Structures are given as C-alpha cells and as structure tokens.
C-alpha cells in the first residue's frame, strides 16, 4: 500500500476496522522480557565515545527513570564482567576484575537493577549494556535492566532478565519487526501499530515473564540497539519513530472508541485477513476480515505469496495422535479462507479433528491458509461411493443402514435421514446382494447389526444377510411412501414433506433435505394422502416443505458428480451438490463451482465423484 502512495493512516485504517489514528500520551515505561528462565547471564559495558563509561549495580528493583541517590551502587570496572548464575535455589552474582581476573562475589539478593551511563536515570557518557546468554550477545542502549530469581520449588530455579524503558522513543527504536528499507509510510504504520500494542499492554505486569511484553514475536520482536544502528537504513527507522511523535510525551496510536487497540499484525495473509473471532473465538470489533491482495503479489512477498510443505507420515500421525494417516480432509474454513478445522483418518477407521491453528502449529506450517483441495472418488460403483462417503461419518457405530439406492432413490433419501438420526453409516445393496467391498468394510468396522430399508423384492433376503454373519432387521412396506412413514415414526422432528413428482429433482437437493434434520415423507401433488394426514395429526405437526428448509450456512465442501445415486448419498455432507448433465459444458461447470465458492466462503474442498470427470478442471479454483 505504501508503494501505491498510501499514507500510514490509510494503511492502518484499512487493516483495522472502525479506528482512528490520533496522538496519545505514550510516556509510560514498559518492562520487556529479554531473557526468559535461563540459568546464567553475563554483562559488560561498552562506551560510545572515547571517554570511559560506567555501569552501576543496585540490589532490589528500582523505579525506572529516577536517579538513585539513597542506595549505594556497586560499580563495574571498565572492561569488567558482571555474572549472574543459578546454584540450587539461589542467585549467585559476581564481578570479574578486567586486569587481575579476580572474582568478587556480591551480597545475596533475589533481584538486581543494572544501570549504564547515558540513560534517563544515569546521566553521563552514552554507553551500551552488553548481555551474553550462552554464545549470543545483545546490546541495549536505553533504560535499565533487572535480573530476577524465579524460585523453582520442585524444579530448578531460573533467571529472568528484563529491560525497562520508555515507550515513547526508547522501546520503539528497538522494534525489529520489518525491514528498515521499506517505504516510509510502511515504517510509520509499523511504528504506530507497535506503539498501540505496547500501550494496550502497559498496565498489566505478567508474573510468568516479570514483564509487560516479551521481546519475541510472542508479543513484539524487540532487538534493542541493533535496529537503529543497521547499516544504511537504521536512520530510516529512527526517523519513522520520530515522525510519529507530535511532541516529547505523545505519539500517534490506533484508537477504537478513544482507547489504544491490541494491534495484532502478521507478515502475510492468504489474500484476506482473518476475523479474529474465527481464530480465537472472541469477537473484537476492530479485528475483522478485510482484503489483502498485496500478500498474494509474488514480487512483494516471494516467500509466502504461495508455499508448499511436505509432511512425513510419522509427523502427520503424531499431530493427529493416530497410528497412521490414510487420508486427511479440510472440513471447515474461516470467513477469511484459512483452515478452521481439519480431520485425519487412520487405516483402523479412527479419526481425529484439529483446529486449523493447532494443525499449523504442530506441523510448523507457515500459515493455516491451505489451498482448496480436491478429493476424487474415482468410481461409478454406488456401493464403493457409499463406502467412501461413510468413512467420514459415525466411524465407531456398531450398526449400519442398508438401502438399494439405484432401484429406490426416494427410499434412500428417507433412509439417509433415518441413518443420521440413528448415528449410523449408510451403505447400499447391489440388487439382491451385498458387494464384496461392502461386506469387507462392514467387517472392518466390526458391525454386526444392519437395518435394511426398502421393498422386499429390491433387498437381499434375511438368509443372505445371515450367511455373511450379520444380524438383520427389516423396515419394509408396499411402496416408498409407506416405508418413509414407518421410518418417520422412529424419528423426532417436524416432518419434511416432499412431493412424489419431484423425485428427479431430489438428487440435486438431497443436501437441503437432510439439512432439515427431520423425517422425510412423501405425498402426491394431486391428492392428499390419508396416511400422511393421519401421521401428521398423530404427531401434532403440520409438516414443512423444502422451500422452508434453511440450507447449511457453513458447508464444508462442494460435490460434483454425474450420478443421481451419488448425489443422494453425498447429501449427508449437507453441502452444495452439482449434478453435471450432458447439457453442461466443462467451462460452465467450473463457473458454477466458482459461484458456489463465492456464496459459501467456508467451503474447504471440492469432492468429485465419478470416473469420467476431469479433476484438473477444478484444481485452479482457490
């Protein structure tokens, strides 16, 4: 946006909804955790001029910005080293003389304050505090440092080191979130966002870190002196901080109803920011989803405009706490298009679901923006299609429902609603028998009891089922209307009445019919059925009609098929179904799918059912 000439205010009011950018008092001091729960740390002093500088050490936690006159300080000799380390449950501190190498122990204290010359509370020659943890050395120009013992109780004690410094300029000069080579408006926007975030956090001192903020991306990346002394561009960052300061005690901040906001930010999005409620569960009025096309520009964002990661079987199984992962499926997306939930399925039939953020975190993915994935059920056999769909539902059920969807599609629709009410998977018979694939899947699931629904002449016989080792129950009748009423008597809810004459239409609408979550019964346009009227009277219901059913507002997928039977079976997903007739061209089908995706942003996958539908047609839809 900055490259397009937008100002810092225009950038910020785009990403944060309903806010204003205005000056506020930012003279507060912030306590920043710069080393968390470590076992040892050492400090030295570095002068920024030819005149030697000093470093003072005080027992206790001194208030920042106030020159100390009552407590006598220990002074670290130039070139000397101050060391703190944990011994058991105690904090051991010592000074090493730079000339003799002799070490002098300091008195026992659970907390110390370090000040170096050229700072607010210790006037004098400008200098730096150099902190070494392990092999890493960092430099700090402003404020003061605190070293605090954290008792371990049953575990080892630890040290926490904090840097307390003024938000207005000292803290902001050390924010290392973006490259200082960026355009000025972008740098200023980052300064204002960082100031706002700091202001929102300033009144709470967190016990866990002895801080207002961590110095890492857990809050904001604070790198200290190294930011403003960057070669070439360091001055640009300092200038961006200065430009956002109207005077010595105020700075520009992002305000919502007059208060600084928690200005969360990220380096990249999938082309649209998230509504924070979708991610963290709680609505925040200024953290709504907005377009971010700049993140998709590969010249601006070469690393994350798109990305690919390969995940090992072992890591995938570990993330989902499964023995293995035979397949996975994105089951819901946020309004911004990121993964909201994702399920994995094991070869033993078990499944586990993770939130998108948990999945991203466990597998160390750059984001939860994962491309729309196409699942192909590459068969025209209805029994195999039913098996594939059933793998997503009621995986621990000890019973199943069986129907002849090809011969009796209307019964299959009513039976599907019944199966959902029983929390049982739906399988299909192949004429008067069960296919080997269906028998194998029932055995894999360890299902013993099955309920066969339909007219007797379209179902396997009782003896046929028993020979397979299954215990059958039959729900039958003379026609689909009577069978639907029998099923309805075993279910609760205001019945959904579908007219017999609409049976060809029902395949494409089975998802809507099942969204009613009610018995599905049948009636003629021309004549009211006495049996239906008696059924409704006994239930004390008036019934509802398909045009009164509210579609699933957050479908997880769009189904594409040429088969009416497959469409009926896939209605259990309660997601839009596109039945491709011969009159629909490939290009038209892509546009239909694209329109559905625009209508339902929660759709996470395209599921293609059938052997003759070219899956690559839909691969580019995102």
Coordinates of C-alpha atoms in Angstrom, one line a residue:
X1 CA 0.0 0.0 0.0
X2 CA 2.9 2.3 0.8
X3 CA 4.3 1.7 -2.7
X4 CA 1.0 2.8 -4.1
X5 CA 1.2 6.1 -2.3
X6 CA -1.0 5.4 0.7
X7 CA -0.2 7.1 4.0
X8 CA 0.4 5.3 7.3
X9 CA -3.1 6.3 8.5
X10 CA -4.7 5.0 5.3
X11 CA -2.8 1.7 5.7
X12 CA -3.8 1.3 9.3
X13 CA -7.5 2.2 8.9
X14 CA -7.7 -0.4 6.1
X15 CA -6.5 -3.3 8.2
X16 CA -8.1 -2.3 11.5
X17 CA -11.9 -1.6 11.1
X18 CA -13.6 1.5 12.6
X19 CA -10.5 3.0 14.1
X20 CA -8.8 6.4 14.1
X21 CA -5.1 7.4 14.3
X22 CA -4.5 10.1 16.9
X23 CA -1.9 11.3 19.4
X24 CA -2.0 9.9 23.0
X25 CA 0.3 10.1 26.0
X26 CA 3.0 7.4 25.5
X27 CA 5.4 8.5 28.2
X28 CA 4.9 5.3 30.1
X29 CA 7.7 2.8 30.9
X30 CA 7.4 -0.8 29.6
X31 CA 9.1 -3.8 31.2
X32 CA 10.4 -6.1 28.4
X33 CA 11.5 -9.7 28.9
X34 CA 14.8 -10.0 27.1
X35 CA 16.0 -13.4 28.6
X36 CA 13.4 -15.8 29.9
X37 CA 14.1 -18.6 32.5
X38 CA 17.8 -19.0 31.9
X39 CA 20.5 -20.5 34.2
X40 CA 23.2 -17.9 33.7
X41 CA 23.9 -14.5 32.1
X42 CA 26.8 -12.0 32.0
X43 CA 27.0 -8.3 31.3
X44 CA 29.7 -5.9 30.2
X45 CA 29.7 -2.1 29.4
X46 CA 30.6 -0.6 26.1
X47 CA 31.3 3.1 25.7
X48 CA 30.0 5.0 22.6
X49 CA 32.7 7.7 22.9
X50 CA 36.4 7.9 23.8
X51 CA 35.5 8.7 27.3
X52 CA 35.2 5.6 29.6
X53 CA 31.6 4.9 30.7
X54 CA 30.3 3.3 33.9
X55 CA 27.9 0.5 34.9
X56 CA 26.1 0.5 38.2
X57 CA 24.6 -2.4 40.1
X58 CA 21.9 -2.0 42.7
X59 CA 20.3 -4.6 44.9
X60 CA 16.5 -4.5 44.5
X61 CA 14.1 -3.4 41.8
X62 CA 14.5 0.4 41.3
X63 CA 11.7 2.5 39.7
X64 CA 12.7 3.4 36.2
X65 CA 13.7 6.9 35.1
X66 CA 14.5 8.1 38.6
X67 CA 18.1 8.9 39.6
X68 CA 19.0 6.8 42.7
X69 CA 20.8 8.8 45.5
X70 CA 19.9 6.8 48.7
X71 CA 21.2 3.3 47.7
X72 CA 24.9 2.8 47.2
X73 CA 25.7 1.2 44.0
X74 CA 28.5 -1.3 43.1
X75 CA 30.4 0.0 40.1
X76 CA 31.6 -2.4 37.4
X77 CA 35.2 -1.5 36.4
X78 CA 35.7 -0.7 32.7
X79 CA 36.2 -4.0 30.8
X80 CA 35.0 -6.0 33.8
X81 CA 32.3 -8.6 33.7
X82 CA 29.2 -9.0 35.8
X83 CA 27.9 -12.5 36.1
X84 CA 24.6 -14.0 37.5
X85 CA 24.0 -17.7 37.8
X86 CA 21.8 -20.2 39.5
X87 CA 23.1 -22.5 42.2
X88 CA 20.4 -24.7 43.5
X89 CA 17.7 -22.3 44.5
X90 CA 20.0 -19.3 45.0
X91 CA 21.1 -16.5 42.7
X92 CA 24.9 -16.1 42.7
X93 CA 26.3 -12.8 41.4
X94 CA 29.9 -11.8 41.0
X95 CA 32.2 -9.2 39.4
X96 CA 35.4 -10.1 37.5
X97 CA 38.2 -7.6 37.5
X98 CA 39.4 -6.9 33.9
X99 CA 43.1 -6.6 35.0
X100 CA 43.7 -9.2 37.6
X101 CA 40.9 -11.6 36.6
X102 CA 39.9 -11.9 40.3
X103 CA 36.3 -12.6 41.0
X104 CA 34.4 -10.8 43.8
X105 CA 31.0 -12.1 45.0
X106 CA 28.2 -9.7 45.5
X107 CA 25.8 -9.9 48.5
X108 CA 22.9 -12.2 48.3
X109 CA 19.8 -10.7 46.7
X110 CA 16.9 -12.2 44.7
X111 CA 16.7 -9.2 42.3
X112 CA 19.2 -6.7 40.9
X113 CA 19.0 -3.5 38.9
X114 CA 21.7 -2.6 36.4
X115 CA 22.1 1.0 35.0
X116 CA 24.6 2.2 32.5
X117 CA 25.7 5.8 31.8
X118 CA 23.9 7.9 29.2
X119 CA 20.4 6.8 30.2
X120 CA 17.5 8.6 31.8
X121 CA 18.3 7.5 35.3
X122 CA 22.1 7.6 35.0
X123 CA 23.3 10.7 33.2
X124 CA 26.8 10.7 31.7
X125 CA 28.6 9.4 28.6
X126 CA 26.5 7.4 26.2
X127 CA 27.1 3.7 26.6
X128 CA 25.7 0.3 25.9
X129 CA 24.8 -2.7 28.1
X130 CA 26.0 -5.9 26.5
X131 CA 24.2 -9.1 27.6
X132 CA 25.6 -12.5 26.8
X133 CA 23.4 -15.6 27.2
X134 CA 25.3 -18.8 26.0
X135 CA 27.0 -17.7 22.8
X136 CA 24.6 -14.9 21.9
X137 CA 25.4 -11.3 22.8
X138 CA 22.8 -8.5 22.5
X139 CA 23.3 -4.7 23.1
X140 CA 20.9 -2.3 24.8
X141 CA 21.2 1.5 24.7
X142 CA 18.2 2.7 26.8
X143 CA 16.5 2.1 30.2
X144 CA 17.7 -0.2 32.9
X145 CA 18.0 -4.0 33.3
X146 CA 16.5 -6.1 36.1
X147 CA 17.8 -9.6 37.0
X148 CA 15.3 -11.6 39.0
X149 CA 15.4 -15.0 40.6
X150 CA 12.5 -17.3 39.9
X151 CA 12.3 -20.0 42.6
X152 CA 11.9 -23.5 41.3
X153 CA 10.1 -25.2 44.1
X154 CA 10.3 -28.9 43.0
X155 CA 12.1 -27.9 39.8
X156 CA 15.3 -25.9 39.1
X157 CA 15.3 -22.2 39.8
X158 CA 15.8 -19.8 36.9
X159 CA 16.6 -16.2 36.0
X160 CA 14.5 -13.7 34.2
X161 CA 16.2 -10.6 32.7
X162 CA 14.1 -7.6 31.7
X163 CA 14.8 -4.2 30.2
X164 CA 12.6 -1.3 31.5
X165 CA 12.5 1.6 29.1
X166 CA 10.2 4.4 27.9
X167 CA 7.7 3.5 25.3
X168 CA 7.7 6.9 23.6
X169 CA 11.0 6.5 21.8
X170 CA 13.4 4.1 23.7
X171 CA 11.3 1.0 23.2
X172 CA 10.1 1.8 19.7
X173 CA 13.6 2.3 18.4
X174 CA 14.4 -1.3 19.1
X175 CA 11.3 -2.9 17.4
X176 CA 12.7 -5.3 14.8
X177 CA 9.6 -6.5 13.0
X178 CA 10.1 -5.1 9.5
X179 CA 13.0 -4.2 7.2
X180 CA 14.0 -0.6 7.5
X181 CA 14.4 -0.5 3.7
X182 CA 10.7 -0.4 3.4
X183 CA 8.9 2.8 2.2
X184 CA 8.5 5.5 4.9
X185 CA 4.7 5.1 5.2
X186 CA 5.0 1.4 5.8
X187 CA 7.6 2.0 8.5
X188 CA 5.5 4.6 10.2
X189 CA 2.5 2.3 10.1
X190 CA 4.6 -0.3 11.8
X191 CA 5.7 2.2 14.5
X192 CA 2.1 3.2 15.2
X193 CA 0.9 -0.4 15.4
X194 CA 3.8 -1.3 17.7
X195 CA 3.1 1.8 19.9
X196 CA -0.6 0.9 20.1
X197 CA 0.2 -2.7 21.0
X198 CA 2.6 -1.5 23.8
X199 CA 0.0 0.9 25.2
X200 CA -2.6 -1.8 25.3
X201 CA -0.3 -4.0 27.3
X202 CA 1.3 -1.4 29.6
X203 CA -0.9 -1.7 32.6
X204 CA -0.5 -5.5 33.2
X205 CA 2.7 -6.9 34.6
X206 CA 2.7 -10.6 33.9
X207 CA 4.1 -12.7 36.7
X208 CA 5.2 -15.5 34.3
X209 CA 7.7 -13.3 32.5
X210 CA 8.1 -10.4 35.0
X211 CA 7.1 -8.2 32.1
X212 CA 4.6 -6.2 30.2
X213 CA 5.8 -7.7 26.9
X214 CA 8.1 -10.4 25.7
X215 CA 10.9 -9.3 23.3
X216 CA 10.0 -12.1 20.9
X217 CA 7.2 -12.4 18.4
X218 CA 5.1 -13.8 21.2
X219 CA 4.4 -10.1 21.6
X220 CA 6.7 -7.9 19.5
X221 CA 10.2 -8.5 18.3
X222 CA 12.4 -6.2 20.3
X223 CA 16.1 -6.3 19.3
X224 CA 17.5 -3.3 21.1
X225 CA 20.4 -1.2 19.8
X226 CA 21.0 -3.3 16.7
X227 CA 17.8 -1.9 15.0
X228 CA 18.8 1.7 14.9
X229 CA 22.5 1.1 14.0
X230 CA 21.7 -1.0 11.0
X231 CA 23.9 -0.1 8.1
X232 CA 22.4 2.3 5.6
X233 CA 18.8 2.0 6.8
X234 CA 19.0 2.3 10.6
X235 CA 18.3 6.1 10.4
X236 CA 15.2 5.5 8.4
X237 CA 13.7 3.5 11.2
X238 CA 14.6 6.2 13.8
X239 CA 13.1 8.8 11.5
X240 CA 9.9 6.8 11.3
X241 CA 9.7 6.7 15.1
X242 CA 10.3 10.5 15.3
X243 CA 7.8 11.4 12.6
X244 CA 5.0 9.7 14.6
X245 CA 5.8 11.8 17.8
X246 CA 3.9 15.1 17.8
X247 CA 5.9 16.2 20.9
X248 CA 8.1 14.8 23.7
X249 CA 5.3 13.0 25.6
X250 CA 2.8 11.9 22.9
X251 CA 2.8 9.6 20.0
X252 CA 0.3 8.5 17.3
X253 CA -1.7 5.4 18.2
X254 CA -4.6 3.4 16.7
X255 CA -7.7 4.1 18.8
X256 CA -11.1 2.4 19.0
X257 CA -13.6 4.5 20.9
X258 CA -10.7 6.5 22.3
X259 CA -8.6 3.6 23.6
X260 CA -5.4 2.1 22.1
X261 CA -6.1 -1.2 20.4
X262 CA -4.4 -4.6 20.6
X263 CA -2.9 -4.1 17.2
X264 CA -2.1 -7.6 16.2
X265 CA -0.3 -7.9 12.9
X266 CA 1.4 -10.6 10.7
X267 CA 3.8 -10.6 7.8
X268 CA 1.4 -12.3 5.3
X269 CA -2.1 -13.5 4.7
X270 CA -3.8 -15.7 2.1
X271 CA -5.2 -12.6 0.4
X272 CA -7.6 -11.7 3.2
X273 CA -7.1 -11.1 6.9
X274 CA -8.9 -13.1 9.5
X275 CA -11.9 -12.2 11.5
X276 CA -10.3 -12.7 14.9
X277 CA -13.4 -14.5 16.2
X278 CA -12.8 -17.3 13.7
X279 CA -9.3 -17.9 15.2
X280 CA -9.5 -17.1 18.9
X281 CA -13.3 -17.4 19.5
X282 CA -14.0 -14.0 20.9
X283 CA -15.2 -11.1 18.6
X284 CA -13.1 -7.9 18.5
X285 CA -14.9 -5.1 16.6
X286 CA -11.7 -3.7 15.0
X287 CA -10.2 -7.1 14.1
X288 CA -12.5 -8.0 11.2
X289 CA -11.7 -9.7 7.9
X290 CA -10.5 -7.3 5.1
X291 CA -9.0 -7.9 1.7
X292 CA -5.2 -8.1 1.5
X293 CA -4.3 -8.6 -2.2
X294 CA -0.8 -7.4 -1.6
X295 CA 0.1 -10.6 0.2
X296 CA -0.6 -12.5 -3.0
X297 CA 1.9 -10.5 -5.0
X298 CA 4.9 -12.7 -5.5
X299 CA 7.2 -9.7 -6.3
X300 CA 6.3 -8.1 -2.9
X301 CA 6.0 -11.4 -1.0
X302 CA 8.2 -14.0 -2.7
X303 CA 8.4 -16.4 0.3
X304 CA 4.7 -16.6 1.4
X305 CA 2.5 -15.4 -1.5
X306 CA 2.4 -19.2 -2.0
X307 CA 4.2 -22.0 -0.3
X308 CA 4.5 -25.8 -0.3
X309 CA 5.5 -28.1 2.5
X310 CA 5.9 -31.9 2.6
X311 CA 4.8 -33.6 5.8
X312 CA 6.1 -37.0 6.7
X313 CA 3.6 -39.8 7.5
X314 CA 5.2 -40.0 11.0
X315 CA 4.7 -36.3 11.8
X316 CA 1.2 -36.3 10.4
X317 CA 0.2 -39.3 12.6
X318 CA 1.8 -37.7 15.6
X319 CA 0.0 -34.4 15.1
X320 CA -3.4 -36.2 15.0
X321 CA -2.5 -38.8 17.6
X322 CA -3.3 -41.6 15.3
X323 CA -1.3 -44.8 14.4
X324 CA -1.2 -43.7 10.8
X325 CA -3.0 -41.3 8.4
X326 CA -4.6 -42.8 5.4
X327 CA -6.1 -39.5 4.3
X328 CA -7.0 -36.1 5.6
X329 CA -9.7 -33.6 4.8
X330 CA -10.1 -29.9 5.4
X331 CA -13.6 -29.9 6.9
X332 CA -14.2 -26.1 7.6
X333 CA -12.8 -22.8 6.7
X334 CA -13.0 -19.4 8.3
X335 CA -14.6 -16.5 6.6
X336 CA -11.1 -15.4 5.6
X337 CA -10.4 -18.7 3.8
X338 CA -8.0 -20.3 6.3
X339 CA -8.5 -23.8 7.6
X340 CA -10.8 -23.7 10.6
X341 CA -10.9 -27.5 11.2
X342 CA -9.1 -30.5 9.6
X343 CA -9.7 -34.2 10.1
X344 CA -7.4 -37.1 9.6
X345 CA -8.5 -40.8 9.2
X346 CA -6.5 -43.8 10.1
X347 CA -6.5 -47.2 8.4
X348 CA -8.1 -48.6 11.5
X349 CA -11.1 -46.4 11.0
X350 CA -10.4 -43.9 13.7
X351 CA -10.4 -40.2 13.0
X352 CA -9.3 -37.1 14.8
X353 CA -10.0 -33.4 14.2
X354 CA -7.8 -30.4 14.9
X355 CA -8.4 -26.7 14.6
X356 CA -6.5 -25.1 11.7
X357 CA -4.3 -23.1 14.1
X358 CA -3.4 -26.3 16.1
X359 CA -2.6 -28.1 12.8
X360 CA -0.4 -25.3 11.6
X361 CA 1.4 -25.1 14.9
X362 CA 2.0 -28.8 15.4
X363 CA 3.4 -29.3 11.8
X364 CA 5.2 -26.0 11.7
X365 CA 3.5 -24.7 8.7
X366 CA 3.8 -21.0 7.7
X367 CA 0.1 -20.4 7.9
X368 CA -3.3 -22.1 8.0
X369 CA -4.1 -20.8 4.5
X370 CA -4.0 -24.2 2.7
X371 CA -5.2 -24.4 -0.8
X372 CA -8.6 -25.7 -1.7
X373 CA -8.1 -29.5 -2.0
X374 CA -9.9 -31.7 -4.5
X375 CA -10.9 -35.2 -3.3
X376 CA -11.5 -37.7 -6.1
X377 CA -13.8 -40.7 -5.6
X378 CA -12.9 -42.2 -8.9
X379 CA -15.5 -44.9 -9.3
X380 CA -19.0 -45.2 -10.7
X381 CA -20.0 -48.1 -8.4
X382 CA -22.6 -46.9 -5.9
X383 CA -21.5 -49.4 -3.3
X384 CA -17.9 -48.1 -3.4
X385 CA -19.1 -44.5 -3.4
X386 CA -21.2 -45.2 -0.3
X387 CA -18.2 -46.8 1.4
X388 CA -16.0 -43.8 0.7
X389 CA -18.6 -41.3 2.0
X390 CA -19.4 -43.4 5.0
X391 CA -15.7 -43.2 6.1
X392 CA -16.5 -39.6 7.2
X393 CA -19.4 -40.5 9.4
X394 CA -20.1 -42.5 12.6
X395 CA -16.8 -44.4 12.4
X396 CA -17.5 -46.1 15.8
X397 CA -21.1 -47.1 15.2
X398 CA -21.9 -50.7 15.9
X399 CA -24.8 -50.8 13.3
X400 CA -25.4 -49.7 9.7
X401 CA -28.4 -48.9 7.4
X402 CA -28.6 -50.6 4.0
X403 CA -30.7 -49.4 1.0
X404 CA -30.9 -50.1 -2.7
X405 CA -30.3 -46.5 -3.8
X406 CA -30.3 -47.3 -7.6
X407 CA -33.7 -49.1 -7.5
X408 CA -35.3 -47.0 -4.8
X409 CA -33.9 -43.5 -4.7
X410 CA -36.8 -42.0 -2.8
X411 CA -36.4 -44.6 -0.1
X412 CA -32.7 -43.9 0.0
X413 CA -33.4 -40.2 0.8
X414 CA -35.7 -41.0 3.7
X415 CA -33.3 -43.8 4.9
X416 CA -30.4 -41.3 4.8
X417 CA -32.3 -39.0 7.2
X418 CA -33.1 -42.0 9.4
X419 CA -29.4 -43.1 9.4
X420 CA -28.4 -39.7 10.6
X421 CA -30.9 -39.8 13.4
X422 CA -29.5 -43.2 14.4
X423 CA -25.9 -42.0 14.1
X424 CA -25.3 -45.0 11.8
X425 CA -23.5 -45.1 8.4
X426 CA -25.5 -45.7 5.2
X427 CA -24.4 -48.5 2.8
X428 CA -26.0 -49.7 -0.4
X429 CA -27.1 -53.1 -1.6
X430 CA -26.3 -54.2 -5.1
X431 CA -29.6 -55.6 -6.2
X432 CA -30.4 -58.6 -4.1
X433 CA -26.9 -58.9 -2.5
X434 CA -24.1 -57.0 -0.9
X435 CA -20.9 -56.4 -2.8
X436 CA -17.6 -57.9 -1.5
X437 CA -16.4 -54.3 -0.9
X438 CA -19.4 -53.5 1.3
X439 CA -19.0 -56.8 3.3
X440 CA -15.3 -56.1 3.8
X441 CA -16.0 -52.6 5.1
X442 CA -18.7 -53.8 7.5
X443 CA -16.3 -56.4 8.8
X444 CA -13.5 -53.7 9.2
X445 CA -15.9 -51.6 11.2
X446 CA -16.9 -54.7 13.3
X447 CA -20.5 -54.1 12.5
X448 CA -22.8 -56.9 13.3
X449 CA -26.3 -55.4 13.2
X450 CA -27.8 -54.0 10.0
X451 CA -31.2 -52.5 9.2
X452 CA -32.3 -53.0 5.6
X453 CA -34.8 -50.4 4.3
X454 CA -36.9 -50.8 1.2
X455 CA -39.4 -53.1 -0.5
X456 CA -38.6 -56.8 0.0
X457 CA -38.2 -57.6 -3.7
X458 CA -35.3 -55.0 -4.0
X459 CA -33.3 -56.1 -0.9
X460 CA -31.2 -59.2 -0.1
X461 CA -33.1 -61.9 1.8
X462 CA -32.7 -62.5 5.5
X463 CA -30.8 -65.7 4.9
X464 CA -28.4 -64.0 2.6
X465 CA -27.6 -61.4 5.2
X466 CA -27.2 -64.1 8.0
X467 CA -24.8 -66.1 5.8
X468 CA -22.5 -63.1 5.8
X469 CA -22.5 -63.2 9.6
X470 CA -24.8 -60.1 10.1
X471 CA -27.9 -59.7 12.3
X472 CA -30.6 -58.1 10.0
X473 CA -33.7 -56.0 10.8
X474 CA -36.0 -55.1 8.0
X475 CA -38.1 -51.9 7.6
X476 CA -40.3 -52.5 4.6
X477 CA -43.6 -51.8 3.0
X478 CA -45.5 -51.8 -0.2
X479 CA -44.1 -48.6 -1.6
X480 CA -41.7 -45.8 -0.8
X481 CA -44.5 -43.6 0.7
X482 CA -45.4 -46.2 3.3
X483 CA -41.8 -47.0 4.1
X484 CA -41.0 -43.3 4.6
X485 CA -43.9 -43.1 7.1
X486 CA -42.6 -46.1 9.0
X487 CA -39.2 -44.5 9.2
X488 CA -40.7 -41.3 10.3
X489 CA -42.4 -42.9 13.3
X490 CA -39.0 -43.9 14.6
X491 CA -37.7 -40.3 14.3
X492 CA -38.4 -36.9 16.0
X493 CA -38.8 -33.5 14.5
X494 CA -41.4 -31.8 12.3
X495 CA -41.6 -34.0 9.1
X496 CA -40.3 -32.7 5.8
X497 CA -42.9 -33.3 3.1
X498 CA -41.5 -33.9 -0.4
X499 CA -43.9 -34.3 -3.4
X500 CA -43.6 -37.5 -5.3
X501 CA -43.5 -35.7 -8.6
X502 CA -40.2 -34.0 -7.5
X503 CA -38.2 -37.3 -7.2
X504 CA -35.9 -36.4 -10.1
X505 CA -35.2 -33.0 -8.5
X506 CA -34.4 -34.5 -5.1
X507 CA -31.0 -35.8 -6.1
X508 CA -29.5 -32.4 -6.5
X509 CA -31.3 -31.2 -3.4
X510 CA -30.6 -34.1 -1.0
X511 CA -28.2 -31.9 1.0
X512 CA -31.0 -29.4 1.6
X513 CA -33.5 -32.1 2.5
X514 CA -31.1 -33.6 5.1
X515 CA -30.4 -30.1 6.5
X516 CA -34.0 -30.3 7.8
X517 CA -32.8 -32.9 10.4
X518 CA -36.2 -34.4 10.3
X519 CA -38.2 -37.4 8.9
X520 CA -38.6 -37.1 5.1
X521 CA -42.1 -38.3 3.9
X522 CA -43.7 -38.3 0.5
X523 CA -47.0 -37.0 -0.8
X524 CA -48.7 -36.5 -4.2
X525 CA -49.3 -33.1 -5.7
X526 CA -52.7 -34.1 -6.9
X527 CA -54.2 -35.8 -3.9
X528 CA -53.5 -35.6 -0.2
X529 CA -52.5 -38.9 1.3
X530 CA -54.8 -40.0 4.2
X531 CA -51.9 -41.9 5.7
X532 CA -49.7 -38.7 5.7
X533 CA -52.6 -36.7 7.2
X534 CA -53.0 -39.3 10.0
X535 CA -49.3 -39.3 10.6
X536 CA -49.2 -35.5 11.0
X537 CA -52.2 -35.5 13.2
X538 CA -50.8 -38.1 15.5
X539 CA -47.5 -36.2 15.7
X540 CA -49.4 -32.9 16.2
X541 CA -47.2 -31.5 13.4
X542 CA -48.2 -29.6 10.3
X543 CA -45.0 -30.6 8.4
X544 CA -42.7 -28.3 6.4
X545 CA -41.7 -28.2 2.8
X546 CA -38.3 -28.0 1.0
X547 CA -38.7 -24.3 0.4
X548 CA -38.9 -23.7 4.2
X549 CA -35.6 -25.6 4.9
X550 CA -32.7 -23.4 5.7
X551 CA -29.6 -24.6 3.9
X552 CA -26.5 -25.4 6.0
X553 CA -25.0 -21.9 6.4
X554 CA -21.4 -23.2 6.6
X555 CA -21.0 -26.2 4.2
X556 CA -17.5 -27.8 4.2
X557 CA -17.3 -28.8 0.5
X558 CA -19.0 -28.8 -2.9
X559 CA -19.8 -32.1 -4.5
X560 CA -19.5 -32.6 -8.3
X561 CA -21.0 -35.8 -9.9
X562 CA -22.9 -37.0 -12.9
X563 CA -24.7 -39.7 -10.9
X564 CA -28.1 -39.2 -9.3
X565 CA -27.4 -42.0 -6.9
X566 CA -24.0 -40.5 -5.9
X567 CA -25.8 -37.1 -5.3
X568 CA -28.3 -38.7 -3.0
X569 CA -25.6 -40.5 -1.0
X570 CA -23.5 -37.3 -0.7
X571 CA -26.4 -35.4 0.7
X572 CA -25.2 -36.5 4.2
X573 CA -22.5 -33.8 3.9
X574 CA -25.2 -31.1 3.8
X575 CA -23.0 -29.3 1.2
X576 CA -23.9 -28.0 -2.3
X577 CA -24.2 -30.6 -5.0
X578 CA -23.6 -30.0 -8.7
X579 CA -25.0 -32.7 -10.9
X580 CA -23.5 -32.4 -14.3
X581 CA -25.9 -33.2 -17.1
X582 CA -24.9 -33.6 -20.7
X583 CA -26.0 -30.1 -21.4
X584 CA -23.5 -28.6 -19.0
X585 CA -20.0 -27.9 -20.6
X586 CA -16.8 -28.2 -18.6
X587 CA -16.4 -24.4 -18.6
X588 CA -19.9 -23.9 -17.3
X589 CA -19.3 -26.4 -14.5
X590 CA -16.2 -24.5 -13.4
X591 CA -18.2 -21.3 -13.3
X592 CA -21.0 -23.0 -11.3
X593 CA -18.5 -24.2 -8.8
X594 CA -16.8 -20.8 -8.6
X595 CA -20.2 -19.2 -7.9
X596 CA -20.8 -21.6 -5.1
X597 CA -17.4 -20.9 -3.6
X598 CA -18.2 -17.2 -3.6
X599 CA -21.5 -17.8 -2.0
X600 CA -20.1 -20.1 0.8
X601 CA -16.6 -19.0 2.0
X602 CA -16.5 -21.9 4.5
X603 CA -16.2 -24.5 1.7
X604 CA -12.8 -26.2 2.2
X605 CA -12.8 -28.8 -0.6
X606 CA -14.1 -30.0 -3.9
X607 CA -15.2 -33.6 -3.9
X608 CA -15.5 -35.1 -7.3
X609 CA -17.5 -38.4 -7.6
X610 CA -17.2 -40.4 -10.8
X611 CA -14.5 -41.8 -13.1
X612 CA -15.1 -39.5 -16.1
X613 CA -14.9 -36.1 -14.5
X614 CA -11.5 -34.4 -15.2
X615 CA -10.4 -33.4 -11.7
X616 CA -7.8 -30.9 -13.1
X617 CA -10.7 -28.7 -14.3
X618 CA -11.2 -27.5 -10.7
X619 CA -7.6 -27.6 -9.5
X620 CA -7.1 -23.9 -10.2
X621 CA -10.1 -22.7 -8.2
X622 CA -9.0 -21.1 -5.0

